[in-house]
Amino acid sequence: MKLMNCPLNGPRPVLEFAFGGELRAMPDPDRASDAQWADYVWNRNGAPGVKREWWCHVPSGFWFIAERDTLRDVVIATYPCEAVLR
Amino acid sequence: MPYRLLKFALSRRHPEPRMFRVPAALKPAYDVVIIGAGGHGLAAAYYLARDHGIRNVAVLEKGYLGGGNTGRNTTIIRSNYLTPEGVRFYDESLRLWRDLATDFDLNLFYSQRGHFTLAHTDAAMRTMRWRAEVNKHLGVKSEAVDAAFVKRAIPMIDMECGGHAPILGALYHEPGAIARHDAVAWGYGRGADRRGVEIHQQTEVTGIEVTGGRVVGVRTSRGRIATPKVLCAVAGYTPRILDMVGLRSPIYVHALQAMVSEAIKPWLDPIIVSGSLHVYLSQTARGELVMGASLDPYEVQNTRSTLDFAEGLAAHMLDLFPFLGDVKVVRQWAGLADMTPDFAPIMGTTPLEGFYLDSGWGTWGFKATPVCGKTMSHTVATGANHPLIRAFEFDRFERFELTGEKGAASVGH
Ligand SMILES: Cc1cc2nc3c(=O)[nH]c(=O)nc-3n(C[C@H](O)[C@H](O)[C@H](O)COP(=O)(O)OP(=O)(O)OC[C@H]3O[C@@H](n4cnc5c(N)ncnc54)[C@H](O)[C@@H]3O)c2cc1C
C-alpha cells in the first residue's frame, strides 16, 4: 500500500487522503479582466511535472501542501499550508 | 472454404500480408500533419484522403499505432447522453460504426448488446427518465425500465447488491455495443495508407513552429517537417502539445484503469454500468469479463496499475455478482484520460491559425472515433468547425458556455 506523510499525523495509507488540485494564485477579483478571471476559473497546468498541490487527510480534516512529481507519482515533500499562504 | 484461402494454401509462396506500408523517410513537407496514430488521428487521415481528396498527409506516432487509449479502452459504444448536442454527435457516430466493417473490409467484431445504466436511488431513476426523454426526442432508442426488466435481462445479478444498494431500475439503451478496438485503428490505418497517407511510427513530435500567428512546421525526433496544418489528436498528451504552442486549456490528466478476467462460459449478454458502484462491465465473445471503474482519484501522468483499484473494483463487482468470487483477474492496465470540466470534448479550430484540436476525450472517446474523424477532417479541410462540433469549441470556457454532459459521461462510458 502506498503511504503519504501527513504533516500532522505522520505516514498514513494514501487512501486516507483526498486530492485538492494544484496550488494556484487567485487574481484580485476586483481588478482582474474577464479574460484573466476565466483563465483562473477554468485553465489548468495539465502537463506533468513537480507540482505543489492541496491534499487533505480526511479522517482528521487536515489540509496541507504536497510537492509531487505527477509523472512518476512520487511525493517529494509535504508541509503545512502556512508556509505558502503568507 | 473461400476460393482465396484455397489458392493461398496451394501456392508455394506465403507472403505475410501487412496492414500498411512502413515509409522509409519523412518528406520535407506535407499538406497536413496529424499528431497521434490512435483511432482519432487515423480516422481523420482516412476521411481527409477519402472524402476531401487531401492525401499528402503524415500521421506521426511516438510509439506504435493504436498503443494509446485506443488500445486500452473497454470499447463501450452508445449514444444515450444527456444534452441534445451530445446525443446528436454520438448518434451520428453510431450510424457510422454500423457500416465501418464493410467500409474497411475488415471484421471489427462490432457486437450490439444493449446497455443498462443501473439506478440505485430515486435521484438516479429521475436522471434516467430525463435521459430517456431527451434520447427519444432525438430519435435514439432509450427507455427507463423497472427492476423486473433488469432481472429478466440479467438473471445472475443480485438485485439487492448485498443489501446496501438495491437496484430500482435502469436506463436501457438497445443500440449499446462493443467492438474490437485494435481492428478499428488498423482499419482506419490501412484505409488511409492505401489512399496515400503516410503513417510514421516511432516518430515523436517535439515542437511546433509558428510564424506570424500561424503554424509553419513541426519538429520531430526524426527531423523537421514543413506544414501549414497540424491536427493534434493525442488524448492524455494534449497538455504537453499545447505547451509547445503556448495555449492554455482546462484539460487535466488522470489515469484510468481497467482489468480483464479469465475466460468463462458466456452468461452476460448486455453491457452493465453502475454509477453508484463505480463499475462497468461486459463479456467478450471469448468469454473474458472486461471491467472498469472511475478515474484514479488524483492527477497521474503515467500508466501504472494499482492494487487499490483492483481491490475496489473487485469489491463492487461482488456486490452485483457474488458468484464471481472465484474468477481470476488476468490483466490490469491504465491509460491517460484528458479530462474537461464539463465532460465534453474540446474540438476544432484554435486561436492559432492552422492548429486544430481533437481532445478532451477523457474516458468516453472510443465510441466517438468515427464521428471525430468525419468532423475533424471537414474542419481541417475547410478551416471552419463542422456544425456537429460547435458546442465543443475551444473558447466555450472563456465565454462560460459549458455543456451539461457531466451526468451522463462521468462513469457511464
Ligand atoms: C481504461 C480506459 C477505458 C475506456 N473506456 C472507454 C469506453 O468504454 N468507451 C469509450 O467510448 N471510451 C473509452 N475510453 C476513452 C477512449 O479510449 C479514448 O477517449 C480514445 O481512445 C482516444 O483516442 P485517441 O485516438 O484520441 O487517442 P489515443 O488512442 O490515446 O492516441 C493518441 C496517440 O498519440 C500519441 N502521441 C502522444 N504524444 C505524441 C507526440 N508528442 N508525438 C507523436 N505521437 C504522440 C500516443 O502515443 C498515442 O498513440 C477509455 C479510456 C481508458 C484509458
PDB file of N, CA and C and ligand atoms in Angstrom, chain B residues 35-41 60-64 66-77 203-205 233-235 237 241 244 256-258 280 333-336 358 361-368 413, ligand 1:
ATOM      1  N   ILE B  35      -0.805  14.573 -35.397  1.00  0.00           N
ATOM      2  CA  ILE B  35      -0.013  14.032 -34.285  1.00  0.00           C
ATOM      3  C   ILE B  35      -0.867  12.991 -33.570  1.00  0.00           C
ATOM      4  N   GLY B  36      -0.380  11.755 -33.507  1.00  0.00           N
ATOM      5  CA  GLY B  36      -1.072  10.682 -32.795  1.00  0.00           C
ATOM      6  C   GLY B  36      -1.749   9.704 -33.744  1.00  0.00           C
ATOM      7  N   ALA B  37      -1.228   8.457 -33.774  1.00  0.00           N
ATOM      8  CA  ALA B  37      -1.875   7.402 -34.575  1.00  0.00           C
ATOM      9  C   ALA B  37      -2.741   6.541 -33.676  1.00  0.00           C
ATOM     10  N   GLY B  38      -3.667   7.208 -32.957  1.00  0.00           N
ATOM     11  CA  GLY B  38      -4.752   6.492 -32.292  1.00  0.00           C
ATOM     12  C   GLY B  38      -5.914   6.447 -33.266  1.00  0.00           C
ATOM     13  N   GLY B  39      -7.039   5.910 -32.819  1.00  0.00           N
ATOM     14  CA  GLY B  39      -8.213   5.847 -33.679  1.00  0.00           C
ATOM     15  C   GLY B  39      -8.592   7.214 -34.235  1.00  0.00           C
ATOM     16  N   HIS B  40      -8.536   8.247 -33.390  1.00  0.00           N
ATOM     17  CA  HIS B  40      -8.987   9.569 -33.823  1.00  0.00           C
ATOM     18  C   HIS B  40      -8.108  10.144 -34.934  1.00  0.00           C
ATOM     19  N   GLY B  41      -6.792  10.097 -34.739  1.00  0.00           N
ATOM     20  CA  GLY B  41      -5.873  10.636 -35.738  1.00  0.00           C
ATOM     21  C   GLY B  41      -5.983   9.883 -37.050  1.00  0.00           C
ATOM     22  N   LEU B  60       1.944  11.094 -37.407  1.00  0.00           N
ATOM     23  CA  LEU B  60       3.165  10.840 -36.621  1.00  0.00           C
ATOM     24  C   LEU B  60       2.792  10.223 -35.279  1.00  0.00           C
ATOM     25  N   GLU B  61       3.460   9.152 -34.932  1.00  0.00           N
ATOM     26  CA  GLU B  61       3.150   8.416 -33.706  1.00  0.00           C
ATOM     27  C   GLU B  61       4.427   8.146 -32.939  1.00  0.00           C
ATOM     28  N   LYS B  62       4.452   8.572 -31.676  1.00  0.00           N
ATOM     29  CA  LYS B  62       5.704   8.405 -30.910  1.00  0.00           C
ATOM     30  C   LYS B  62       5.937   6.949 -30.521  1.00  0.00           C
ATOM     31  N   GLY B  63       4.878   6.176 -30.358  1.00  0.00           N
ATOM     32  CA  GLY B  63       5.031   4.763 -30.011  1.00  0.00           C
ATOM     33  C   GLY B  63       4.619   3.896 -31.190  1.00  0.00           C
ATOM     34  N   TYR B  64       3.637   3.042 -30.963  1.00  0.00           N
ATOM     35  CA  TYR B  64       3.127   2.218 -32.060  1.00  0.00           C
ATOM     36  C   TYR B  64       1.649   2.501 -32.294  1.00  0.00           C
ATOM     37  N   GLY B  66      -2.111   2.664 -32.462  1.00  0.00           N
ATOM     38  CA  GLY B  66      -3.165   2.134 -31.587  1.00  0.00           C
ATOM     39  C   GLY B  66      -2.693   1.809 -30.182  1.00  0.00           C
ATOM     40  N   GLY B  67      -1.484   2.216 -29.811  1.00  0.00           N
ATOM     41  CA  GLY B  67      -0.941   1.854 -28.495  1.00  0.00           C
ATOM     42  C   GLY B  67      -1.373   2.789 -27.370  1.00  0.00           C
ATOM     43  N   GLY B  68      -2.083   3.849 -27.677  1.00  0.00           N
ATOM     44  CA  GLY B  68      -2.571   4.768 -26.648  1.00  0.00           C
ATOM     45  C   GLY B  68      -3.914   4.294 -26.115  1.00  0.00           C
ATOM     46  N   ASN B  69      -4.794   5.220 -25.804  1.00  0.00           N
ATOM     47  CA  ASN B  69      -6.086   4.855 -25.226  1.00  0.00           C
ATOM     48  C   ASN B  69      -6.928   4.014 -26.179  1.00  0.00           C
ATOM     49  N   THR B  70      -6.676   4.143 -27.477  1.00  0.00           N
ATOM     50  CA  THR B  70      -7.421   3.331 -28.444  1.00  0.00           C
ATOM     51  C   THR B  70      -7.259   1.846 -28.137  1.00  0.00           C
ATOM     52  N   GLY B  71      -6.056   1.441 -27.755  1.00  0.00           N
ATOM     53  CA  GLY B  71      -5.806   0.037 -27.460  1.00  0.00           C
ATOM     54  C   GLY B  71      -5.970  -0.320 -25.991  1.00  0.00           C
ATOM     55  N   ARG B  72      -6.452   0.620 -25.185  1.00  0.00           N
ATOM     56  CA  ARG B  72      -6.545   0.389 -23.728  1.00  0.00           C
ATOM     57  C   ARG B  72      -7.960   0.516 -23.205  1.00  0.00           C
ATOM     58  N   ASN B  73      -8.919   0.842 -24.069  1.00  0.00           N
ATOM     59  CA  ASN B  73     -10.245   1.162 -23.529  1.00  0.00           C
ATOM     60  C   ASN B  73     -11.125  -0.073 -23.457  1.00  0.00           C
ATOM     61  N   THR B  74     -12.284   0.108 -22.833  1.00  0.00           N
ATOM     62  CA  THR B  74     -13.197  -1.018 -22.616  1.00  0.00           C
ATOM     63  C   THR B  74     -14.284  -1.078 -23.696  1.00  0.00           C
ATOM     64  N   THR B  75     -14.134  -0.313 -24.748  1.00  0.00           N
ATOM     65  CA  THR B  75     -14.831  -0.413 -26.040  1.00  0.00           C
ATOM     66  C   THR B  75     -16.355  -0.272 -25.988  1.00  0.00           C
ATOM     67  N   ILE B  76     -16.864   0.425 -25.005  1.00  0.00           N
ATOM     68  CA  ILE B  76     -18.323   0.586 -24.964  1.00  0.00           C
ATOM     69  C   ILE B  76     -18.749   1.701 -25.918  1.00  0.00           C
ATOM     70  N   ILE B  77     -19.762   1.377 -26.729  1.00  0.00           N
ATOM     71  CA  ILE B  77     -20.268   2.306 -27.743  1.00  0.00           C
ATOM     72  C   ILE B  77     -21.744   2.544 -27.460  1.00  0.00           C
ATOM     73  N   THR B 203       7.953   8.084 -34.133  1.00  0.00           N
ATOM     74  CA  THR B 203       8.293   9.440 -34.547  1.00  0.00           C
ATOM     75  C   THR B 203       7.568  10.402 -33.621  1.00  0.00           C
ATOM     76  N   GLU B 204       8.322  11.014 -32.720  1.00  0.00           N
ATOM     77  CA  GLU B 204       7.705  11.869 -31.705  1.00  0.00           C
ATOM     78  C   GLU B 204       7.772  13.335 -32.122  1.00  0.00           C
ATOM     79  N   VAL B 205       6.657  14.027 -31.964  1.00  0.00           N
ATOM     80  CA  VAL B 205       6.661  15.470 -32.196  1.00  0.00           C
ATOM     81  C   VAL B 205       7.245  16.142 -30.960  1.00  0.00           C
ATOM     82  N   ALA B 233      -4.183  15.035 -32.047  1.00  0.00           N
ATOM     83  CA  ALA B 233      -5.134  14.017 -31.568  1.00  0.00           C
ATOM     84  C   ALA B 233      -4.385  13.054 -30.660  1.00  0.00           C
ATOM     85  N   VAL B 234      -3.943  13.556 -29.495  1.00  0.00           N
ATOM     86  CA  VAL B 234      -3.038  12.792 -28.639  1.00  0.00           C
ATOM     87  C   VAL B 234      -3.622  12.482 -27.260  1.00  0.00           C
ATOM     88  N   ALA B 235      -4.929  12.616 -27.085  1.00  0.00           N
ATOM     89  CA  ALA B 235      -5.593  12.241 -25.834  1.00  0.00           C
ATOM     90  C   ALA B 235      -4.835  12.775 -24.616  1.00  0.00           C
ATOM     91  N   TYR B 237      -1.933  13.239 -23.821  1.00  0.00           N
ATOM     92  CA  TYR B 237      -0.716  14.024 -24.013  1.00  0.00           C
ATOM     93  C   TYR B 237      -1.016  15.445 -24.485  1.00  0.00           C
ATOM     94  N   ILE B 241       1.419  19.031 -25.731  1.00  0.00           N
ATOM     95  CA  ILE B 241       1.471  19.635 -27.072  1.00  0.00           C
ATOM     96  C   ILE B 241       1.019  21.101 -26.978  1.00  0.00           C
ATOM     97  N   MET B 244       3.650  23.405 -26.133  1.00  0.00           N
ATOM     98  CA  MET B 244       4.584  23.718 -27.236  1.00  0.00           C
ATOM     99  C   MET B 244       4.142  24.946 -28.019  1.00  0.00           C
ATOM    100  N   LEU B 256      -6.767   6.283 -15.976  1.00  0.00           N
ATOM    101  CA  LEU B 256      -7.984   5.483 -15.888  1.00  0.00           C
ATOM    102  C   LEU B 256      -7.561   4.033 -16.064  1.00  0.00           C
ATOM    103  N   GLN B 257      -7.929   3.202 -15.089  1.00  0.00           N
ATOM    104  CA  GLN B 257      -7.502   1.810 -15.134  1.00  0.00           C
ATOM    105  C   GLN B 257      -8.649   0.894 -15.553  1.00  0.00           C
ATOM    106  N   ALA B 258      -8.277  -0.309 -15.975  1.00  0.00           N
ATOM    107  CA  ALA B 258      -9.268  -1.324 -16.321  1.00  0.00           C
ATOM    108  C   ALA B 258      -8.635  -2.684 -16.073  1.00  0.00           C
ATOM    109  N   TYR B 280     -18.249  -0.679 -14.584  1.00  0.00           N
ATOM    110  CA  TYR B 280     -18.868  -1.025 -15.851  1.00  0.00           C
ATOM    111  C   TYR B 280     -18.247  -2.314 -16.349  1.00  0.00           C
ATOM    112  N   TRP B 333      -4.438  -2.709 -16.464  1.00  0.00           N
ATOM    113  CA  TRP B 333      -3.634  -1.713 -17.185  1.00  0.00           C
ATOM    114  C   TRP B 333      -4.247  -0.333 -16.981  1.00  0.00           C
ATOM    115  N   ALA B 334      -3.639   0.687 -17.580  1.00  0.00           N
ATOM    116  CA  ALA B 334      -4.171   2.046 -17.448  1.00  0.00           C
ATOM    117  C   ALA B 334      -3.910   2.843 -18.710  1.00  0.00           C
ATOM    118  N   GLY B 335      -4.706   3.875 -18.901  1.00  0.00           N
ATOM    119  CA  GLY B 335      -4.481   4.860 -19.964  1.00  0.00           C
ATOM    120  C   GLY B 335      -4.547   6.244 -19.342  1.00  0.00           C
ATOM    121  N   LEU B 336      -4.160   7.272 -20.104  1.00  0.00           N
ATOM    122  CA  LEU B 336      -4.173   8.643 -19.584  1.00  0.00           C
ATOM    123  C   LEU B 336      -5.375   9.375 -20.150  1.00  0.00           C
ATOM    124  N   ASP B 358      -8.325  17.852 -31.434  1.00  0.00           N
ATOM    125  CA  ASP B 358      -9.346  16.829 -31.190  1.00  0.00           C
ATOM    126  C   ASP B 358      -8.959  16.232 -29.840  1.00  0.00           C
ATOM    127  N   TRP B 361     -11.050  13.971 -24.594  1.00  0.00           N
ATOM    128  CA  TRP B 361     -11.843  12.751 -24.807  1.00  0.00           C
ATOM    129  C   TRP B 361     -11.892  11.862 -23.592  1.00  0.00           C
ATOM    130  N   GLY B 362     -11.147  12.238 -22.589  1.00  0.00           N
ATOM    131  CA  GLY B 362     -11.248  11.617 -21.269  1.00  0.00           C
ATOM    132  C   GLY B 362     -11.485  10.129 -21.295  1.00  0.00           C
ATOM    133  N   THR B 363     -12.610   9.743 -20.704  1.00  0.00           N
ATOM    134  CA  THR B 363     -12.914   8.321 -20.525  1.00  0.00           C
ATOM    135  C   THR B 363     -13.968   7.853 -21.517  1.00  0.00           C
ATOM    136  N   TRP B 364     -14.322   8.706 -22.509  1.00  0.00           N
ATOM    137  CA  TRP B 364     -15.521   8.393 -23.306  1.00  0.00           C
ATOM    138  C   TRP B 364     -15.311   8.510 -24.818  1.00  0.00           C
ATOM    139  N   GLY B 365     -14.065   8.551 -25.294  1.00  0.00           N
ATOM    140  CA  GLY B 365     -13.845   8.914 -26.698  1.00  0.00           C
ATOM    141  C   GLY B 365     -13.772   7.792 -27.712  1.00  0.00           C
ATOM    142  N   PHE B 366     -13.759   6.530 -27.269  1.00  0.00           N
ATOM    143  CA  PHE B 366     -13.647   5.451 -28.261  1.00  0.00           C
ATOM    144  C   PHE B 366     -14.866   5.417 -29.174  1.00  0.00           C
ATOM    145  N   LYS B 367     -16.044   5.526 -28.557  1.00  0.00           N
ATOM    146  CA  LYS B 367     -17.290   5.477 -29.336  1.00  0.00           C
ATOM    147  C   LYS B 367     -17.358   6.588 -30.370  1.00  0.00           C
ATOM    148  N   ALA B 368     -16.630   7.679 -30.121  1.00  0.00           N
ATOM    149  CA  ALA B 368     -16.700   8.851 -30.986  1.00  0.00           C
ATOM    150  C   ALA B 368     -15.682   8.802 -32.122  1.00  0.00           C
ATOM    151  N   HIS B 413     -19.291   5.726 -19.672  1.00  0.00           N
ATOM    152  CA  HIS B 413     -18.684   5.299 -20.929  1.00  0.00           C
ATOM    153  C   HIS B 413     -19.657   5.187 -22.059  1.00  0.00           C
TER     154      HIS B 413
HETATM  155  C1  LIG C   1      -9.163   2.266 -19.325  1.00  0.00           C
HETATM  156  C2  LIG C   1      -9.953   3.087 -20.321  1.00  0.00           C
HETATM  157  C3  LIG C   1     -11.260   2.719 -20.634  1.00  0.00           C
HETATM  158  C4  LIG C   1     -12.009   3.449 -21.561  1.00  0.00           C
HETATM  159  N1  LIG C   1     -13.260   3.007 -21.892  1.00  0.00           N
HETATM  160  C5  LIG C   1     -13.958   3.635 -22.880  1.00  0.00           C
HETATM  161  C6  LIG C   1     -15.209   3.101 -23.314  1.00  0.00           C
HETATM  162  O1  LIG C   1     -15.689   2.064 -22.824  1.00  0.00           O
HETATM  163  N2  LIG C   1     -15.889   3.767 -24.291  1.00  0.00           N
HETATM  164  C7  LIG C   1     -15.398   4.913 -24.856  1.00  0.00           C
HETATM  165  O2  LIG C   1     -16.070   5.479 -25.728  1.00  0.00           O
HETATM  166  N3  LIG C   1     -14.185   5.429 -24.476  1.00  0.00           N
HETATM  167  C8  LIG C   1     -13.458   4.810 -23.512  1.00  0.00           C
HETATM  168  N4  LIG C   1     -12.223   5.310 -23.125  1.00  0.00           N
HETATM  169  C9  LIG C   1     -11.712   6.553 -23.750  1.00  0.00           C
HETATM  170  C10 LIG C   1     -11.071   6.268 -25.107  1.00  0.00           C
HETATM  171  O3  LIG C   1     -10.186   5.176 -25.001  1.00  0.00           O
HETATM  172  C11 LIG C   1     -10.303   7.465 -25.633  1.00  0.00           C
HETATM  173  O4  LIG C   1     -11.040   8.658 -25.469  1.00  0.00           O
HETATM  174  C12 LIG C   1      -9.981   7.314 -27.116  1.00  0.00           C
HETATM  175  O5  LIG C   1      -9.466   6.040 -27.392  1.00  0.00           O
HETATM  176  C13 LIG C   1      -8.990   8.368 -27.549  1.00  0.00           C
HETATM  177  O6  LIG C   1      -8.492   8.054 -28.828  1.00  0.00           O
HETATM  178  P1  LIG C   1      -7.385   8.926 -29.489  1.00  0.00           P
HETATM  179  O7  LIG C   1      -7.114   8.363 -30.830  1.00  0.00           O
HETATM  180  O8  LIG C   1      -7.786  10.356 -29.405  1.00  0.00           O
HETATM  181  O9  LIG C   1      -6.119   8.796 -28.504  1.00  0.00           O
HETATM  182  P2  LIG C   1      -5.032   7.625 -28.327  1.00  0.00           P
HETATM  183  O10 LIG C   1      -5.514   6.328 -28.789  1.00  0.00           O
HETATM  184  O11 LIG C   1      -4.526   7.736 -26.932  1.00  0.00           O
HETATM  185  O12 LIG C   1      -3.912   8.062 -29.344  1.00  0.00           O
HETATM  186  C14 LIG C   1      -3.057   9.164 -29.125  1.00  0.00           C
HETATM  187  C15 LIG C   1      -1.684   8.791 -29.646  1.00  0.00           C
HETATM  188  O13 LIG C   1      -0.858   9.954 -29.661  1.00  0.00           O
HETATM  189  C16 LIG C   1       0.465   9.529 -29.445  1.00  0.00           C
HETATM  190  N5  LIG C   1       1.272  10.694 -29.040  1.00  0.00           N
HETATM  191  C17 LIG C   1       1.209  11.390 -27.878  1.00  0.00           C
HETATM  192  N6  LIG C   1       2.121  12.388 -27.870  1.00  0.00           N
HETATM  193  C18 LIG C   1       2.770  12.335 -29.063  1.00  0.00           C
HETATM  194  C19 LIG C   1       3.822  13.110 -29.647  1.00  0.00           C
HETATM  195  N7  LIG C   1       4.396  14.144 -28.996  1.00  0.00           N
HETATM  196  N8  LIG C   1       4.255  12.772 -30.895  1.00  0.00           N
HETATM  197  C20 LIG C   1       3.690  11.720 -31.565  1.00  0.00           C
HETATM  198  N9  LIG C   1       2.692  10.957 -31.047  1.00  0.00           N
HETATM  199  C21 LIG C   1       2.236  11.264 -29.816  1.00  0.00           C
HETATM  200  C22 LIG C   1       0.316   8.469 -28.360  1.00  0.00           C
HETATM  201  O14 LIG C   1       1.440   7.607 -28.342  1.00  0.00           O
HETATM  202  C23 LIG C   1      -0.961   7.762 -28.777  1.00  0.00           C
HETATM  203  O15 LIG C   1      -0.742   6.595 -29.536  1.00  0.00           O
HETATM  204  C24 LIG C   1     -11.453   4.612 -22.172  1.00  0.00           C
HETATM  205  C25 LIG C   1     -10.148   5.000 -21.845  1.00  0.00           C
HETATM  206  C26 LIG C   1      -9.378   4.254 -20.943  1.00  0.00           C
HETATM  207  C27 LIG C   1      -7.978   4.682 -20.623  1.00  0.00           C
END
